[in-house]
mmCIF file of C-alpha atoms and ligand atoms in Angstrom:
data_model
loop_
_atom_site.group_PDB
_atom_site.id
_atom_site.type_symbol
_atom_site.label_atom_id
_atom_site.label_comp_id
_atom_site.label_asym_id
_atom_site.label_seq_id
_atom_site.Cartn_x
_atom_site.Cartn_y
_atom_site.Cartn_z
ATOM 1 C CA UNK A 78 -4.528 11.038 9.557
ATOM 2 C CA UNK A 79 -1.640 9.874 11.817
ATOM 3 C CA UNK A 80 -1.201 6.196 11.029
ATOM 4 C CA UNK A 81 1.004 3.546 12.617
ATOM 5 C CA UNK A 82 1.741 0.649 10.239
ATOM 6 C CA UNK A 83 3.101 -2.487 11.906
ATOM 7 C CA UNK A 84 5.151 -4.739 9.627
ATOM 8 C CA UNK A 85 6.098 -1.597 7.730
ATOM 9 C CA UNK A 86 9.332 -3.124 6.416
ATOM 10 C CA UNK A 87 7.705 -6.188 4.907
ATOM 11 C CA UNK A 88 6.445 -6.961 1.418
ATOM 12 C CA UNK A 89 3.099 -5.176 1.749
ATOM 13 C CA UNK A 90 4.305 -2.713 4.403
ATOM 14 C CA UNK A 91 6.929 -1.008 2.222
ATOM 15 C CA UNK A 92 4.357 -0.456 -0.528
ATOM 16 C CA UNK A 93 1.567 0.525 1.888
ATOM 17 C CA UNK A 94 3.525 3.156 3.796
ATOM 18 C CA UNK A 95 4.542 4.788 0.496
ATOM 19 C CA UNK A 96 0.946 4.602 -0.780
ATOM 20 C CA UNK A 97 -0.534 6.200 2.335
ATOM 21 C CA UNK A 98 2.098 8.956 2.426
ATOM 22 C CA UNK A 99 1.506 9.664 -1.268
ATOM 23 C CA UNK A 100 -2.174 10.092 -0.403
ATOM 24 C CA UNK A 101 -1.442 12.723 2.238
ATOM 25 C CA UNK A 102 -1.338 10.666 5.422
ATOM 26 C CA UNK A 103 1.292 10.998 8.112
ATOM 27 C CA UNK A 104 2.787 7.550 8.631
ATOM 28 C CA UNK A 105 4.996 5.884 11.235
ATOM 29 C CA UNK A 106 6.341 2.374 10.907
ATOM 30 C CA UNK A 107 7.032 -0.390 13.393
ATOM 31 C CA UNK A 108 8.907 -3.545 12.517
ATOM 32 C CA UNK A 109 11.363 -5.962 14.068
ATOM 33 C CA UNK A 110 13.296 -6.165 10.793
ATOM 34 C CA UNK A 111 13.462 -9.893 10.072
ATOM 35 C CA UNK A 112 13.874 -9.314 6.313
ATOM 36 C CA UNK A 113 16.144 -6.268 6.301
ATOM 37 C CA UNK A 114 19.014 -8.233 4.714
ATOM 38 C CA UNK A 115 17.574 -7.833 1.253
ATOM 39 C CA UNK A 116 16.118 -5.191 -1.022
ATOM 40 C CA UNK A 117 15.266 -6.273 -4.575
ATOM 41 C CA UNK A 118 15.345 -2.769 -5.973
ATOM 42 C CA UNK A 119 15.539 0.770 -4.752
ATOM 43 C CA UNK A 120 13.651 3.234 -6.822
ATOM 44 C CA UNK A 121 13.881 6.747 -5.439
ATOM 45 C CA UNK A 122 11.411 8.015 -8.026
ATOM 46 C CA UNK A 123 8.740 5.452 -7.245
ATOM 47 C CA UNK A 124 9.506 5.110 -3.538
ATOM 48 C CA UNK A 125 9.408 8.159 -1.293
ATOM 49 C CA UNK A 126 11.647 8.119 1.786
ATOM 50 C CA UNK A 127 10.716 5.423 4.293
ATOM 51 C CA UNK A 128 8.574 6.666 7.178
ATOM 52 C CA UNK A 129 10.065 7.191 10.653
ATOM 53 C CA UNK A 130 10.268 3.656 11.975
ATOM 54 C CA UNK A 131 10.557 2.087 15.413
ATOM 55 C CA UNK A 132 12.528 -1.172 15.344
ATOM 56 C CA UNK A 133 10.821 -3.241 17.946
ATOM 57 C CA UNK A 134 9.207 -6.623 18.442
ATOM 58 C CA UNK A 135 5.444 -6.268 18.693
ATOM 59 C CA UNK A 136 5.574 -8.450 21.809
ATOM 60 C CA UNK A 137 7.288 -5.539 23.602
ATOM 61 C CA UNK A 138 4.969 -2.680 22.696
ATOM 62 C CA UNK A 139 4.098 -0.091 25.330
ATOM 63 C CA UNK A 140 1.279 2.516 25.411
ATOM 64 C CA UNK A 141 3.866 5.160 24.442
ATOM 65 C CA UNK A 142 4.196 3.496 21.014
ATOM 66 C CA UNK A 143 0.664 4.694 20.236
ATOM 67 C CA UNK A 144 1.120 8.330 21.289
ATOM 68 C CA UNK A 145 -0.541 10.625 18.745
ATOM 69 C CA UNK A 146 -1.695 7.696 16.610
ATOM 70 C CA UNK A 147 -5.207 7.909 15.129
ATOM 71 C CA UNK A 148 -5.192 4.626 13.226
ATOM 72 C CA UNK A 149 -3.219 1.392 13.324
ATOM 73 C CA UNK A 150 -2.816 -0.848 10.279
ATOM 74 C CA UNK A 151 -1.619 -4.154 11.649
ATOM 75 C CA UNK A 152 0.425 -6.256 9.218
ATOM 76 C CA UNK A 153 3.267 -7.560 11.419
ATOM 77 C CA UNK A 154 2.980 -11.318 11.710
ATOM 78 C CA UNK A 155 4.690 -14.507 10.586
ATOM 79 C CA UNK A 156 3.209 -14.235 7.155
ATOM 80 C CA UNK A 157 2.619 -17.646 5.601
ATOM 81 C CA UNK A 158 1.871 -21.304 6.282
ATOM 82 C CA UNK A 159 5.465 -22.658 6.310
ATOM 83 C CA UNK A 160 6.589 -19.937 8.734
ATOM 84 C CA UNK A 161 3.571 -20.622 10.896
ATOM 85 C CA UNK A 162 4.484 -24.322 11.099
ATOM 86 C CA UNK A 163 8.124 -23.593 12.042
ATOM 87 C CA UNK A 164 7.076 -23.315 15.673
ATOM 88 C CA UNK A 165 3.281 -23.165 16.030
ATOM 89 C CA UNK A 166 3.566 -22.042 19.666
ATOM 90 C CA UNK A 167 5.554 -18.945 18.653
ATOM 91 C CA UNK A 168 3.137 -18.393 15.777
ATOM 92 C CA UNK A 169 0.254 -18.227 18.260
ATOM 93 C CA UNK A 170 2.282 -15.921 20.494
ATOM 94 C CA UNK A 171 3.078 -13.440 17.698
ATOM 95 C CA UNK A 172 0.135 -13.799 15.319
ATOM 96 C CA UNK A 173 -2.727 -14.433 17.708
ATOM 97 C CA UNK A 174 -1.853 -13.064 21.149
ATOM 98 C CA UNK A 175 0.459 -10.375 19.761
ATOM 99 C CA UNK A 176 -2.298 -9.054 17.496
ATOM 100 C CA UNK A 177 -4.894 -9.100 20.274
ATOM 101 C CA UNK A 178 -2.467 -7.286 22.598
ATOM 102 C CA UNK A 179 -1.863 -4.618 19.948
ATOM 103 C CA UNK A 180 -5.595 -4.046 19.519
ATOM 104 C CA UNK A 181 -6.120 -3.815 23.285
ATOM 105 C CA UNK A 182 -3.201 -1.412 23.744
ATOM 106 C CA UNK A 183 -4.296 0.738 20.793
ATOM 107 C CA UNK A 184 -7.838 0.952 22.120
ATOM 108 C CA UNK A 185 -6.620 1.813 25.617
ATOM 109 C CA UNK A 186 -4.377 4.514 24.161
ATOM 110 C CA UNK A 187 -7.353 6.160 22.420
ATOM 111 C CA UNK A 188 -6.545 5.082 18.841
ATOM 112 C CA UNK A 189 -9.771 5.492 16.848
ATOM 113 C CA UNK A 190 -9.306 2.865 14.121
ATOM 114 C CA UNK A 191 -7.621 -0.442 13.511
ATOM 115 C CA UNK A 192 -7.330 -2.277 10.188
ATOM 116 C CA UNK A 193 -6.302 -5.920 10.471
ATOM 117 C CA UNK A 194 -4.629 -7.794 7.607
ATOM 118 C CA UNK A 195 -6.430 -11.118 7.598
ATOM 119 C CA UNK A 196 -6.323 -13.637 4.763
ATOM 120 C CA UNK A 197 -8.600 -15.603 2.431
ATOM 121 C CA UNK A 198 -6.748 -18.693 3.680
ATOM 122 C CA UNK A 199 -9.274 -18.736 6.552
ATOM 123 C CA UNK A 200 -11.681 -20.419 4.084
ATOM 124 C CA UNK A 201 -9.428 -23.482 3.746
ATOM 125 C CA UNK A 202 -10.940 -26.073 1.416
ATOM 126 C CA UNK A 203 -13.781 -24.618 -0.596
ATOM 127 C CA UNK A 204 -13.272 -25.537 -4.220
ATOM 128 C CA UNK A 205 -16.971 -25.708 -5.134
ATOM 129 C CA UNK A 206 -19.099 -22.597 -4.915
ATOM 130 C CA UNK A 207 -17.605 -19.198 -4.321
ATOM 131 C CA UNK A 208 -17.119 -18.447 -0.624
ATOM 132 C CA UNK A 209 -17.960 -15.039 0.766
ATOM 133 C CA UNK A 210 -17.611 -13.233 4.078
ATOM 134 C CA UNK A 211 -20.562 -15.145 5.564
ATOM 135 C CA UNK A 212 -19.231 -18.616 4.627
ATOM 136 C CA UNK A 213 -18.017 -20.999 7.316
ATOM 137 C CA UNK A 214 -14.301 -20.828 8.048
ATOM 138 C CA UNK A 215 -12.095 -23.891 7.715
ATOM 139 C CA UNK A 216 -8.498 -22.882 8.492
ATOM 140 C CA UNK A 217 -6.011 -25.649 7.678
ATOM 141 C CA UNK A 218 -2.809 -24.378 9.298
ATOM 142 C CA UNK A 219 -1.557 -22.579 12.408
ATOM 143 C CA UNK A 220 -1.181 -19.418 10.302
ATOM 144 C CA UNK A 221 -4.786 -19.506 9.092
ATOM 145 C CA UNK A 222 -6.135 -20.570 12.495
ATOM 146 C CA UNK A 223 -4.459 -17.537 14.078
ATOM 147 C CA UNK A 224 -6.187 -15.279 11.542
ATOM 148 C CA UNK A 225 -9.585 -16.674 12.579
ATOM 149 C CA UNK A 226 -8.734 -16.333 16.280
ATOM 150 C CA UNK A 227 -7.673 -12.718 15.873
ATOM 151 C CA UNK A 228 -10.899 -11.919 14.005
ATOM 152 C CA UNK A 229 -12.901 -13.654 16.747
ATOM 153 C CA UNK A 230 -11.175 -11.764 19.564
ATOM 154 C CA UNK A 231 -11.068 -8.336 17.931
ATOM 155 C CA UNK A 232 -14.664 -8.256 16.677
ATOM 156 C CA UNK A 233 -16.160 -7.583 20.150
ATOM 157 C CA UNK A 234 -13.736 -4.668 20.675
ATOM 158 C CA UNK A 235 -15.412 -2.638 17.915
ATOM 159 C CA UNK A 236 -17.600 0.127 19.310
ATOM 160 C CA UNK A 237 -18.413 3.790 18.747
ATOM 161 C CA UNK A 238 -14.934 4.908 19.772
ATOM 162 C CA UNK A 239 -12.879 2.056 18.251
ATOM 163 C CA UNK A 240 -13.527 1.181 14.607
ATOM 164 C CA UNK A 241 -12.144 -2.234 13.651
ATOM 165 C CA UNK A 242 -12.075 -3.579 10.081
ATOM 166 C CA UNK A 243 -10.898 -6.972 8.854
ATOM 167 C CA UNK A 244 -9.392 -7.257 5.379
ATOM 168 C CA UNK A 245 -9.196 -10.867 4.193
ATOM 169 C CA UNK A 246 -6.593 -10.418 1.503
ATOM 170 C CA UNK A 247 -6.284 -12.782 -1.440
ATOM 171 C CA UNK A 248 -2.767 -14.003 -2.252
ATOM 172 C CA UNK A 249 -0.788 -10.921 -3.173
ATOM 173 C CA UNK A 250 1.477 -10.371 -6.172
ATOM 174 C CA UNK A 251 3.479 -7.508 -7.579
ATOM 175 C CA UNK A 252 6.815 -5.796 -6.994
ATOM 176 C CA UNK A 253 7.976 -4.620 -3.596
ATOM 177 C CA UNK A 254 11.465 -3.584 -2.479
ATOM 178 C CA UNK A 255 11.159 -6.215 0.295
ATOM 179 C CA UNK A 256 10.279 -8.800 -2.270
ATOM 180 C CA UNK A 257 8.651 -12.130 -1.621
ATOM 181 C CA UNK A 258 9.275 -14.901 -4.152
ATOM 182 C CA UNK A 259 7.410 -17.391 -1.956
ATOM 183 C CA UNK A 260 3.996 -16.306 -3.271
ATOM 184 C CA UNK A 261 2.647 -17.881 -6.372
ATOM 185 C CA UNK A 262 2.627 -15.305 -9.178
ATOM 186 C CA UNK A 263 5.884 -13.669 -8.066
ATOM 187 C CA UNK A 264 7.543 -17.090 -8.012
ATOM 188 C CA UNK A 265 6.180 -18.163 -11.407
ATOM 189 C CA UNK A 266 7.358 -14.922 -13.014
ATOM 190 C CA UNK A 267 10.849 -15.264 -11.527
ATOM 191 C CA UNK A 268 11.019 -18.894 -12.712
ATOM 192 C CA UNK A 269 9.936 -17.840 -16.193
ATOM 193 C CA UNK A 270 12.568 -15.104 -16.302
ATOM 194 C CA UNK A 271 15.520 -17.004 -14.847
ATOM 195 C CA UNK A 272 14.955 -20.480 -16.342
ATOM 196 C CA UNK A 273 12.471 -19.977 -19.197
ATOM 197 C CA UNK A 274 10.601 -22.967 -17.822
ATOM 198 C CA UNK A 275 7.918 -23.481 -15.180
ATOM 199 C CA UNK A 276 8.003 -27.030 -13.814
ATOM 200 C CA UNK A 277 4.914 -27.249 -11.641
ATOM 201 C CA UNK A 278 5.230 -29.418 -8.539
ATOM 202 C CA UNK A 279 1.615 -30.560 -8.921
ATOM 203 C CA UNK A 280 -1.034 -30.697 -11.640
ATOM 204 C CA UNK A 281 -1.836 -27.062 -10.831
ATOM 205 C CA UNK A 282 -5.509 -27.727 -10.190
ATOM 206 C CA UNK A 283 -5.952 -25.840 -6.857
ATOM 207 C CA UNK A 284 -7.739 -22.519 -7.023
ATOM 208 C CA UNK A 285 -6.169 -19.325 -5.715
ATOM 209 C CA UNK A 286 -7.667 -15.849 -5.565
ATOM 210 C CA UNK A 287 -5.021 -13.246 -6.420
ATOM 211 C CA UNK A 288 -4.719 -9.530 -5.747
ATOM 212 C CA UNK A 289 -2.071 -6.980 -6.663
ATOM 213 C CA UNK A 290 -0.226 -5.488 -3.674
ATOM 214 C CA UNK A 291 -1.283 -2.026 -4.835
ATOM 215 C CA UNK A 292 -4.950 -3.069 -4.773
ATOM 216 C CA UNK A 293 -4.419 -4.167 -1.143
ATOM 217 C CA UNK A 294 -2.900 -0.757 -0.358
ATOM 218 C CA UNK A 295 -5.872 0.960 -1.957
ATOM 219 C CA UNK A 296 -8.298 -1.149 0.102
ATOM 220 C CA UNK A 297 -6.541 -0.051 3.307
ATOM 221 C CA UNK A 298 -6.639 3.577 2.181
ATOM 222 C CA UNK A 299 -10.359 3.375 1.359
ATOM 223 C CA UNK A 300 -11.130 1.780 4.735
ATOM 224 C CA UNK A 301 -9.234 4.542 6.557
ATOM 225 C CA UNK A 302 -11.026 7.231 4.546
ATOM 226 C CA UNK A 303 -14.502 5.668 4.832
ATOM 227 C CA UNK A 304 -17.081 6.823 7.363
ATOM 228 C CA UNK A 305 -16.748 4.563 10.415
ATOM 229 C CA UNK A 306 -20.363 3.444 10.005
ATOM 230 C CA UNK A 307 -19.487 1.870 6.620
ATOM 231 C CA UNK A 308 -16.560 -0.221 7.880
ATOM 232 C CA UNK A 309 -16.836 -0.690 11.654
ATOM 233 C CA UNK A 310 -16.831 -4.378 12.572
ATOM 234 C CA UNK A 311 -16.935 -5.306 8.877
ATOM 235 C CA UNK A 312 -15.060 -8.088 7.124
ATOM 236 C CA UNK A 313 -14.081 -7.542 3.481
ATOM 237 C CA UNK A 314 -12.476 -10.041 1.156
ATOM 238 C CA UNK A 315 -9.870 -8.029 -0.765
ATOM 239 C CA UNK A 316 -9.578 -8.873 -4.440
ATOM 240 C CA UNK A 317 -11.809 -9.224 -7.479
ATOM 241 C CA UNK A 318 -14.169 -12.119 -8.214
ATOM 242 C CA UNK A 319 -12.747 -12.330 -11.775
ATOM 243 C CA UNK A 320 -9.283 -12.995 -10.327
ATOM 244 C CA UNK A 321 -9.725 -16.570 -9.077
ATOM 245 C CA UNK A 322 -7.331 -18.822 -10.998
ATOM 246 C CA UNK A 323 -6.190 -22.390 -11.038
ATOM 247 C CA UNK A 324 -2.404 -22.467 -10.505
ATOM 248 C CA UNK A 325 -1.929 -24.025 -13.977
ATOM 249 C CA UNK A 326 -3.850 -21.135 -15.553
ATOM 250 C CA UNK A 327 -1.454 -18.737 -13.833
ATOM 251 C CA UNK A 328 1.517 -20.687 -15.195
ATOM 252 C CA UNK A 329 0.045 -20.420 -18.699
ATOM 253 C CA UNK A 330 -0.561 -16.682 -18.335
ATOM 254 C CA UNK A 331 3.036 -16.192 -17.226
ATOM 255 C CA UNK A 332 4.395 -18.388 -20.037
ATOM 256 C CA UNK A 333 2.437 -16.319 -22.558
ATOM 257 C CA UNK A 334 3.998 -13.105 -21.243
ATOM 258 C CA UNK A 335 7.636 -14.225 -20.794
ATOM 259 C CA UNK A 336 9.209 -14.942 -24.203
ATOM 260 C CA UNK A 337 10.313 -18.537 -24.750
ATOM 261 C CA UNK A 338 8.866 -19.843 -21.489
ATOM 262 C CA UNK A 339 7.413 -23.370 -21.370
ATOM 263 C CA UNK A 340 5.318 -25.130 -18.705
ATOM 264 C CA UNK A 341 5.244 -28.727 -17.501
ATOM 265 C CA UNK A 342 2.712 -30.162 -15.063
ATOM 266 C CA UNK A 343 3.606 -32.359 -12.096
ATOM 267 C CA UNK A 344 1.670 -35.217 -10.503
ATOM 268 C CA UNK A 345 -1.836 -34.696 -9.103
ATOM 269 C CA UNK A 346 -1.619 -34.341 -5.341
ATOM 270 C CA UNK A 347 -4.130 -33.348 -2.747
ATOM 271 C CA UNK A 348 -3.384 -29.713 -2.027
ATOM 272 C CA UNK A 349 -5.544 -29.049 0.992
ATOM 273 C CA UNK A 350 -5.815 -25.318 0.349
ATOM 274 C CA UNK A 351 -8.095 -24.617 -2.575
ATOM 275 C CA UNK A 352 -10.712 -21.926 -2.562
ATOM 276 C CA UNK A 353 -12.607 -19.610 -4.897
ATOM 277 C CA UNK A 354 -13.671 -16.385 -3.330
ATOM 278 C CA UNK A 355 -16.336 -13.762 -3.994
ATOM 279 C CA UNK A 356 -15.127 -10.185 -3.750
ATOM 280 C CA UNK A 357 -18.502 -8.653 -4.512
ATOM 281 C CA UNK A 358 -18.948 -7.153 -1.042
ATOM 282 C CA UNK A 359 -15.884 -4.911 -1.178
ATOM 283 C CA UNK A 360 -16.832 -3.709 -4.662
ATOM 284 C CA UNK A 361 -20.366 -2.885 -3.500
ATOM 285 C CA UNK A 362 -19.816 -1.630 0.036
ATOM 286 C CA UNK A 363 -16.384 -0.019 0.442
ATOM 287 C CA UNK A 364 -16.785 3.580 -0.717
ATOM 288 C CA UNK A 365 -14.576 4.439 -3.707
ATOM 289 C CA UNK A 366 -12.891 1.038 -3.992
ATOM 290 C CA UNK A 367 -12.137 -0.860 -7.163
ATOM 291 C CA UNK A 368 -9.233 -3.101 -8.149
ATOM 292 C CA UNK A 369 -7.064 -2.020 -11.066
ATOM 293 C CA UNK A 370 -4.885 -5.054 -11.742
ATOM 294 C CA UNK A 371 -5.175 -8.485 -13.342
ATOM 295 C CA UNK A 372 -2.742 -11.401 -13.106
ATOM 296 C CA UNK A 373 -1.782 -10.890 -16.765
ATOM 297 C CA UNK A 374 -0.966 -7.225 -16.268
ATOM 298 C CA UNK A 375 0.939 -8.209 -13.128
ATOM 299 C CA UNK A 376 3.074 -10.650 -15.140
ATOM 300 C CA UNK A 377 3.735 -7.926 -17.737
ATOM 301 C CA UNK A 378 4.791 -5.569 -14.945
ATOM 302 C CA UNK A 379 7.256 -8.186 -13.654
ATOM 303 C CA UNK A 380 8.710 -8.643 -17.136
ATOM 304 C CA UNK A 381 9.405 -4.892 -17.265
ATOM 305 C CA UNK A 382 10.882 -4.888 -13.730
ATOM 306 C CA UNK A 383 13.118 -7.935 -14.250
ATOM 307 C CA UNK A 384 14.380 -6.459 -17.519
ATOM 308 C CA UNK A 385 15.155 -3.132 -15.830
ATOM 309 C CA UNK A 386 16.990 -4.614 -12.840
ATOM 310 C CA UNK A 387 18.412 -7.589 -14.837
ATOM 311 C CA UNK A 388 17.173 -10.030 -12.197
ATOM 312 C CA UNK A 389 19.771 -12.771 -11.695
ATOM 313 C CA UNK A 390 19.145 -16.316 -10.457
ATOM 314 C CA UNK A 391 21.000 -15.679 -7.172
ATOM 315 C CA UNK A 392 18.842 -12.632 -6.421
ATOM 316 C CA UNK A 393 15.697 -14.669 -7.084
ATOM 317 C CA UNK A 394 16.961 -17.411 -4.739
ATOM 318 C CA UNK A 395 18.287 -15.001 -2.081
ATOM 319 C CA UNK A 396 17.098 -16.085 1.371
ATOM 320 C CA UNK A 397 15.574 -12.753 2.402
ATOM 321 C CA UNK A 398 13.038 -13.018 -0.440
ATOM 322 C CA UNK A 399 11.710 -16.354 0.880
ATOM 323 C CA UNK A 400 10.363 -15.785 4.368
ATOM 324 C CA UNK A 401 11.020 -19.319 5.691
ATOM 325 C CA UNK A 402 14.625 -19.382 4.398
ATOM 326 C CA UNK A 403 15.402 -16.063 6.071
ATOM 327 C CA UNK A 404 14.006 -17.035 9.476
ATOM 328 C CA UNK A 405 15.826 -20.387 9.296
ATOM 329 C CA UNK A 406 19.020 -18.453 8.539
ATOM 330 C CA UNK A 407 18.475 -16.114 11.517
ATOM 331 C CA UNK A 408 17.876 -19.141 13.761
ATOM 332 C CA UNK A 409 20.884 -21.103 12.455
ATOM 333 C CA UNK A 410 23.226 -18.155 12.909
ATOM 334 C CA UNK A 411 21.705 -17.485 16.352
ATOM 335 C CA UNK A 412 20.791 -13.934 15.403
ATOM 336 C CA UNK A 413 17.379 -14.797 16.832
ATOM 337 C CA UNK A 414 16.686 -17.268 19.626
ATOM 338 C CA UNK A 415 14.061 -20.013 19.627
ATOM 339 C CA UNK A 416 11.395 -17.414 20.490
ATOM 340 C CA UNK A 417 12.399 -15.473 17.354
ATOM 341 C CA UNK A 418 13.669 -12.646 19.563
ATOM 342 C CA UNK A 419 16.893 -10.923 18.471
ATOM 343 C CA UNK A 420 19.878 -12.097 20.506
ATOM 344 C CA UNK A 421 21.629 -8.719 20.093
ATOM 345 C CA UNK A 422 20.296 -5.190 20.319
HETATM 346 N N1 NAD B 130 1.414 -11.322 1.072
HETATM 347 C C1 NAD B 130 0.264 -11.966 0.972
HETATM 348 O O1 NAD B 130 -0.024 -12.662 -0.036
HETATM 349 C C2 NAD B 130 -0.762 -11.859 2.078
HETATM 350 C C3 NAD B 130 -2.055 -12.374 1.843
HETATM 351 C C4 NAD B 130 -2.986 -12.318 2.882
HETATM 352 C C5 NAD B 130 -2.652 -11.751 4.100
HETATM 353 N N2 NAD B 130 -1.389 -11.238 4.282
HETATM 354 C C6 NAD B 130 -1.058 -10.668 5.585
HETATM 355 O O2 NAD B 130 -0.555 -9.365 5.423
HETATM 356 C C7 NAD B 130 0.435 -9.102 6.416
HETATM 357 C C8 NAD B 130 1.719 -8.628 5.739
HETATM 358 O O3 NAD B 130 2.134 -9.629 4.809
HETATM 359 P P1 NAD B 130 3.513 -9.482 4.019
HETATM 360 O O4 NAD B 130 3.387 -10.318 2.785
HETATM 361 O O5 NAD B 130 3.903 -8.079 3.891
HETATM 362 O O6 NAD B 130 4.490 -10.239 5.029
HETATM 363 P P2 NAD B 130 6.048 -9.979 5.336
HETATM 364 O O7 NAD B 130 6.547 -11.209 5.967
HETATM 365 O O8 NAD B 130 6.736 -9.485 4.112
HETATM 366 O O9 NAD B 130 6.012 -8.776 6.360
HETATM 367 C C9 NAD B 130 5.720 -8.937 7.721
HETATM 368 C C10 NAD B 130 6.571 -7.937 8.488
HETATM 369 O O10 NAD B 130 6.251 -8.067 9.873
HETATM 370 C C11 NAD B 130 7.445 -8.056 10.616
HETATM 371 N N3 NAD B 130 7.251 -8.848 11.830
HETATM 372 C C12 NAD B 130 7.030 -10.173 11.934
HETATM 373 N N4 NAD B 130 6.968 -10.533 13.211
HETATM 374 C C13 NAD B 130 7.138 -9.405 13.953
HETATM 375 C C14 NAD B 130 7.193 -9.127 15.343
HETATM 376 N N5 NAD B 130 7.090 -10.116 16.270
HETATM 377 N N6 NAD B 130 7.370 -7.843 15.763
HETATM 378 C C15 NAD B 130 7.501 -6.841 14.853
HETATM 379 N N7 NAD B 130 7.486 -7.050 13.503
HETATM 380 C C16 NAD B 130 7.308 -8.317 13.076
HETATM 381 C C17 NAD B 130 8.513 -8.674 9.719
HETATM 382 O O11 NAD B 130 9.821 -8.229 10.073
HETATM 383 C C18 NAD B 130 8.069 -8.190 8.334
HETATM 384 O O12 NAD B 130 8.755 -7.017 7.937
HETATM 385 C C19 NAD B 130 0.617 -10.385 7.215
HETATM 386 O O13 NAD B 130 -0.176 -10.308 8.387
HETATM 387 C C20 NAD B 130 0.062 -11.434 6.285
HETATM 388 O O14 NAD B 130 -0.435 -12.550 6.990
HETATM 389 C C21 NAD B 130 -0.443 -11.284 3.298
#
């Protein structure tokens, strides 16, 4: 299948393009390149050559960008809550309207399928029972609200000639060349490696569902390979019901894996994002799909990676691996303007 992946140079995108190419797909990338300043590792054995990539802001797409494309996997957005709050108006422009425009343009260009990277953060506060795809949504931030708006506006576009699927991903973890240390397990592992101590900023009581980046890639692949009737208009939470953790449990798992690491808890504070999620639908209904990773195995994988690349404190703290720091740097140095558009070609 000819697939266009937007956000192909991001944390998930670099792993996903490689995963799809390794599974026989023909892949093109599209990305504006906000995080190109940093690569945590380059592994020619594990990473095939990057796909042909168009460097372009998604706000400037034209029908020609979809020529020959059979499926779009849309990842390119401002990808977490702090980024979303930087300038909520721009967040709506890129994450909400930009995503709707991409879907419209893809449909008009005759693209047959679109997979949208949504997020479990749409559930907001739901610390009691497990939430599933039919639960009410309670987005707490501009980032999460945009995810719900995109789902709302794309759902009616699904028809016999345009198959749309929504993947509500849990919080990802795992290595990627375009690393993110601003997501919980990646951050805890880097703290454990560089300082041998995890000082939690809170009592660690909020729940988080976690999923390995490779299990996200496999979900996308299974959706693209599935008969349209099995996935058209469907929403799938992406993860595994066994992989809901309290943050303090994650810290303890990491401390058990990284030699000599200790943990201290911080004060109780009302984290307004806490949710436990059921992933039973994807296991039952997405043909061929199962997750392969657990948080513990993910921590062990990081220990091997950090040993191999001798991760140093300055690499862990490097701005490009924390999405907010990098965009603030691009703004401060006027490489991007207030609309987050590049000031130079
Ligand atoms: N990583 C997670 O834990 C997670 C969880 C749930 C959902 N998601 C979603 O998955 C998607 C990918 O996440 P990620 O972790 O890889 O994020 P990321 O920030 O690493 O990657 C996003 C990519 O999109 C690009 N991009 C941003 N704005 C753009 C624009 N206007 N035009 C063109 N390209 C643009 C960036 O340059 C970047 O390479 C996002 O939509 C995110 O909301 C991620």
